[in-house]
Amino acid sequence: MAPVKVFGPAKSINVARVLLCLEEVGAEYELVHMDLFQAKEQNSPEHLARNPFGKVPALQDGDLVLFEARAIAKYVLRKYKTEQADLLREGDLEEAAMVDVWTEVEAHQYHQALRLIMLECFLNPTLRGLPTNQAVVDEAVEKTKKVLEIYEARLSEHRYLAGDFFSFADLNHFASTFYIVDATPYGSLLDSYPRVKAWWEDLMSRPSFKKISANMTTKV
Amino acid sequence: MAPVKVFGPAKSINVARVLLCLEEVGAEYELVHMDLFQAKEQNSPEHLARNPFGKVPALQDGDLVLFEARAIAKYVLRKYKTEQADLLREGDLEEAAMVDVWTEVEAHQYHQALRLIMLECFLNPTLRGLPTNQAVVDEAVEKTKKVLEIYEARLSEHRYLAGDFFSFADLNHFASTFYIVDATPYGSLLDSYPRVKAWWEDLMSRPSFKKISANMTTKV
């Protein structure tokens, strides 16, 4: 069988979300790079046929075409699930619920807090030639601290977010945390939260995280 | 067994998301009202113990406490799943993926387009005494039209968003669509998209949608 194809640039947060899942389950895949900034390939007829909203990533698996990163990621995790790599835990009602809770927290709390730091300190200056709005950053940093405080409490009770097992909930935190640490002056925020810091170091020691992050680093 | 408890006001979009799921699967439940505006009960120690982020809804089922509406909703749909009420379709890899795709589209495209119309035309004037910013509304209306165009195409291929079966993906569109139609001058936006309009009327004819919307209407 042909390997699944993922369309999008390796540096995209949402592409990384899908690639990490493919690595975690050991699936064969091909990454088809897309240029979003110069050629704007997300607006090409080929890509709009994959995703009418013109976003990345998209996935092609035989005749099946999917979009929306979290939906693609779950498809991959279900299709290639093994006893060792069961990141959704859908066989257990309560475990699956806790995976869902902390996956939603990532989307609506964690990412919302961190994304303005990324935007102002990294994306705007490097990709768009725009200055950093420090007032926006300062507010986002305060919001991030409140979120990290709650994470510190949660990770004092359990080794991982959904419980004492690594799951999709943890994995979803990869790209925004990676960029805060790698590409902004605010990586040291984690240092005040020892459980969060230890959790992050644990995640980054996984082969999948090492491999995917190697293609994302902003450092020369 | 004691019925599950849902904490939050019936008029909240995210509370409605969970209540609709409970109605669809025919589960017994108790809604515990919370006053978010005067008493700010979401910040009480009791509620922060349920959800450290101080949001609604939360769910209690015996010793299990969950938060984040989409996570709660999926727990309910899995726990009480029947052959007639299988809204996640997790037994079928491709169907489950399409449910996930259009559930994510609701969160990241549809709701993002509609929410500013709701905020400016309904929530700000009625709950906060703020004037409507028409420029923001106009931009949101244009964004909504683009989204509805894509929905029109999708619903020309299939009766429902994930395929020819009603699913969690459709259900998630309830509250924001209901408020646009019921509480803003922009309900007529749907009239230009006959497939979308027919889909919405089909959804609103379901007993669950009728029952939950009866407690949400803003009309006297």
Short mmCIF file of C-alpha atoms in Angstrom, two decimals, chain A:
data_model
loop_
_atom_site.label_atom_id
_atom_site.label_comp_id
_atom_site.label_asym_id
_atom_site.label_seq_id
_atom_site.Cartn_x
_atom_site.Cartn_y
_atom_site.Cartn_z
CA MET A 1 0.00 0.00 0.00
CA ALA A 2 1.16 3.52 -0.79
CA PRO A 3 2.13 5.48 2.31
CA VAL A 4 -0.25 8.22 3.47
CA LYS A 5 0.54 11.70 2.21
CA VAL A 6 0.58 14.77 4.43
CA PHE A 7 0.36 18.15 2.67
CA GLY A 8 1.89 21.19 4.36
CA PRO A 9 5.17 22.68 5.60
CA ALA A 10 7.03 20.79 8.35
CA LYS A 11 7.34 23.99 10.41
CA SER A 12 3.55 24.44 10.74
CA ILE A 13 2.18 23.80 14.22
CA ASN A 14 -0.73 21.83 12.82
CA VAL A 15 1.39 19.81 10.40
CA ALA A 16 3.70 18.92 13.29
CA ARG A 17 0.66 17.72 15.27
CA VAL A 18 -0.09 15.15 12.55
CA LEU A 19 3.54 14.15 11.91
CA LEU A 20 4.10 13.45 15.60
CA CYS A 21 1.14 11.07 15.58
CA LEU A 22 2.46 9.27 12.50
CA GLU A 23 5.85 8.91 14.21
CA GLU A 24 4.34 7.72 17.48
CA VAL A 25 2.43 4.89 15.77
CA GLY A 26 5.30 4.08 13.40
CA ALA A 27 3.30 4.62 10.20
CA GLU A 28 4.94 5.14 6.84
CA TYR A 29 4.19 8.57 5.37
CA GLU A 30 5.29 11.09 2.80
CA LEU A 31 5.37 14.80 3.60
CA VAL A 32 4.49 16.95 0.58
CA HIS A 33 5.89 20.41 1.27
CA MET A 34 3.72 23.46 0.56
CA ASP A 35 4.87 27.07 0.31
CA LEU A 36 2.28 29.14 2.21
CA PHE A 37 4.00 32.51 2.08
CA GLN A 38 5.44 33.07 -1.41
CA ALA A 39 3.52 30.76 -3.75
CA LYS A 40 0.49 30.59 -1.42
CA GLU A 41 -0.11 27.00 -2.47
CA GLN A 42 -2.91 26.67 0.11
CA ASN A 43 -5.08 28.65 -2.31
CA SER A 44 -4.34 26.48 -5.36
CA PRO A 45 -7.25 24.53 -6.89
CA GLU A 46 -5.44 21.27 -6.01
CA HIS A 47 -5.31 22.16 -2.35
CA LEU A 48 -8.80 23.68 -2.19
CA ALA A 49 -10.05 20.33 -3.51
CA ARG A 50 -8.41 18.75 -0.46
CA ASN A 51 -9.59 21.44 1.98
CA PRO A 52 -12.12 24.06 0.82
CA PHE A 53 -11.03 26.33 3.69
CA GLY A 54 -7.47 26.51 2.30
CA LYS A 55 -5.68 25.48 5.49
CA VAL A 56 -2.91 22.96 6.20
CA PRO A 57 -2.43 20.12 6.76
CA ALA A 58 -4.46 17.80 4.58
CA LEU A 59 -4.03 14.05 4.47
CA GLN A 60 -4.53 11.60 1.64
CA ASP A 61 -4.85 7.90 2.37
CA GLY A 62 -5.85 6.10 -0.84
CA ASP A 63 -9.17 7.66 -1.86
CA LEU A 64 -9.77 9.23 1.52
CA VAL A 65 -8.89 12.91 1.88
CA LEU A 66 -9.09 14.58 5.30
CA PHE A 67 -8.41 18.05 6.68
CA GLU A 68 -8.33 19.72 10.11
CA ALA A 69 -5.21 18.64 12.01
CA ARG A 70 -6.89 17.23 15.11
CA ALA A 71 -9.29 15.16 12.98
CA ILE A 72 -6.43 13.82 10.84
CA ALA A 73 -4.38 13.09 13.95
CA LYS A 74 -7.16 11.03 15.51
CA TYR A 75 -7.68 9.11 12.28
CA VAL A 76 -3.99 8.21 12.26
CA LEU A 77 -4.00 7.24 15.94
CA ARG A 78 -7.07 5.00 15.46
CA LYS A 79 -5.92 3.40 12.23
CA TYR A 80 -2.45 2.45 13.46
CA LYS A 81 -3.26 1.90 17.14
CA THR A 82 -1.23 -0.79 18.90
CA GLU A 83 -1.11 -1.88 22.51
CA GLN A 84 2.03 0.23 22.93
CA ALA A 85 0.72 3.19 20.96
CA ASP A 86 -2.86 3.79 22.12
CA LEU A 87 -2.90 7.55 22.49
CA LEU A 88 -6.69 8.06 22.49
CA ARG A 89 -7.59 5.28 24.98
CA GLU A 90 -11.04 4.96 23.42
CA GLY A 91 -11.38 1.46 24.85
CA ASP A 92 -11.73 2.97 28.34
CA LEU A 93 -14.57 5.44 28.91
CA GLU A 94 -12.91 7.46 31.70
CA GLU A 95 -9.42 7.49 30.22
CA ALA A 96 -10.77 8.59 26.84
CA ALA A 97 -12.71 11.37 28.58
CA MET A 98 -9.59 12.65 30.34
CA VAL A 99 -7.66 12.59 27.04
CA ASP A 100 -10.49 14.65 25.50
CA VAL A 101 -10.63 17.10 28.43
CA TRP A 102 -6.92 17.96 28.25
CA THR A 103 -6.94 17.98 24.45
CA GLU A 104 -9.68 20.63 24.62
CA VAL A 105 -7.76 22.51 27.32
CA GLU A 106 -4.79 22.68 24.97
CA ALA A 107 -6.96 24.15 22.20
CA HIS A 108 -8.98 26.63 24.26
CA GLN A 109 -6.66 27.58 27.15
CA TYR A 110 -3.00 26.67 26.62
CA HIS A 111 -2.67 27.48 22.93
CA GLN A 112 -4.76 30.66 23.30
CA ALA A 113 -2.37 31.88 26.01
CA LEU A 114 0.86 31.01 24.20
CA ARG A 115 -0.08 31.91 20.63
CA LEU A 116 0.18 35.69 21.04
CA ILE A 117 3.70 35.34 22.45
CA MET A 118 4.62 33.26 19.38
CA LEU A 119 2.91 35.70 17.03
CA GLU A 120 4.47 38.86 18.47
CA CYS A 121 7.97 37.55 19.27
CA PHE A 122 8.49 35.14 16.40
CA LEU A 123 6.04 35.05 13.46
CA ASN A 124 5.44 38.79 13.05
CA PRO A 125 9.11 39.90 13.24
CA THR A 126 10.61 37.01 11.23
CA LEU A 127 7.96 36.26 8.59
CA ARG A 128 6.10 39.55 8.26
CA GLY A 129 8.69 42.18 9.13
CA LEU A 130 6.39 43.61 11.83
CA PRO A 131 7.57 44.98 15.19
CA THR A 132 6.73 43.17 18.45
CA ASN A 133 3.84 44.73 20.39
CA GLN A 134 5.22 44.36 23.92
CA ALA A 135 1.92 45.23 25.64
CA VAL A 136 0.25 42.28 23.90
CA VAL A 137 3.16 40.04 24.89
CA ASP A 138 3.03 41.14 28.53
CA GLU A 139 -0.68 40.35 28.75
CA ALA A 140 -0.17 36.97 27.07
CA VAL A 141 2.66 36.16 29.49
CA GLU A 142 0.36 36.83 32.47
CA LYS A 143 -2.31 34.62 30.92
CA THR A 144 0.28 31.90 30.28
CA LYS A 145 1.41 31.99 33.91
CA LYS A 146 -2.14 31.38 35.11
CA VAL A 147 -2.50 28.43 32.75
CA LEU A 148 0.90 27.01 33.79
CA GLU A 149 -0.10 27.25 37.44
CA ILE A 150 -3.08 24.98 36.76
CA TYR A 151 -0.86 22.62 34.75
CA GLU A 152 1.63 22.50 37.64
CA ALA A 153 -1.18 21.37 39.98
CA ARG A 154 -2.43 18.78 37.48
CA LEU A 155 1.07 17.40 36.83
CA SER A 156 1.66 17.14 40.58
CA GLU A 157 -1.21 14.61 40.69
CA HIS A 158 -0.37 12.67 37.53
CA ARG A 159 2.72 12.13 35.42
CA TYR A 160 0.87 13.19 32.27
CA LEU A 161 -2.15 15.41 31.63
CA ALA A 162 -4.82 12.74 31.16
CA GLY A 163 -3.39 10.44 33.86
CA ASP A 164 -0.29 8.34 34.37
CA PHE A 165 -0.04 7.53 30.66
CA PHE A 166 1.31 9.53 27.71
CA SER A 167 -1.57 10.47 25.39
CA PHE A 168 -2.79 12.64 22.53
CA ALA A 169 -3.47 15.34 25.15
CA ASP A 170 0.25 15.70 25.92
CA LEU A 171 1.27 15.40 22.27
CA ASN A 172 -0.94 18.35 21.29
CA HIS A 173 1.18 20.69 23.41
CA PHE A 174 4.30 20.05 21.39
CA ALA A 175 4.55 22.73 18.71
CA SER A 176 3.46 25.82 20.62
CA THR A 177 5.68 24.89 23.59
CA PHE A 178 8.57 24.10 21.26
CA TYR A 179 8.38 27.51 19.56
CA ILE A 180 8.05 29.40 22.84
CA VAL A 181 11.24 27.69 24.07
CA ASP A 182 13.13 27.69 20.76
CA ALA A 183 12.13 30.98 19.15
CA THR A 184 11.09 33.48 21.83
CA PRO A 185 12.72 34.95 24.95
CA TYR A 186 9.96 33.37 27.08
CA GLY A 187 11.05 29.72 27.23
CA SER A 188 12.27 30.37 30.76
CA LEU A 189 8.63 30.80 31.84
CA LEU A 190 8.56 27.01 32.32
CA ASP A 191 11.42 27.19 34.86
CA SER A 192 9.06 28.47 37.57
CA TYR A 193 6.89 25.36 37.23
CA PRO A 194 9.08 22.34 38.03
CA ARG A 195 6.44 19.68 37.24
CA VAL A 196 5.62 21.35 33.92
CA LYS A 197 9.33 21.64 33.15
CA ALA A 198 9.94 17.94 33.95
CA TRP A 199 6.91 16.94 31.84
CA TRP A 200 8.20 18.99 28.91
CA GLU A 201 11.69 17.47 29.18
CA ASP A 202 10.12 14.02 29.31
CA LEU A 203 8.12 14.74 26.14
CA MET A 204 11.17 16.13 24.35
CA SER A 205 13.15 12.98 25.16
CA ARG A 206 10.75 10.88 23.03
CA PRO A 207 12.24 9.85 19.65
CA SER A 208 9.19 11.27 17.80
CA PHE A 209 9.53 14.68 19.42
CA LYS A 210 13.28 14.76 18.72
CA LYS A 211 12.79 13.84 15.08
CA ILE A 212 9.97 16.27 14.29
CA SER A 213 11.51 19.17 16.22
CA ALA A 214 14.79 18.79 14.30
CA ASN A 215 12.97 20.09 11.20
CA MET A 216 11.38 22.99 13.06
CA THR A 217 14.20 24.66 14.93
CA THR A 218 14.72 28.35 14.28
CA LYS A 219 18.30 28.24 15.59
CA VAL A 220 21.23 28.10 13.16
#
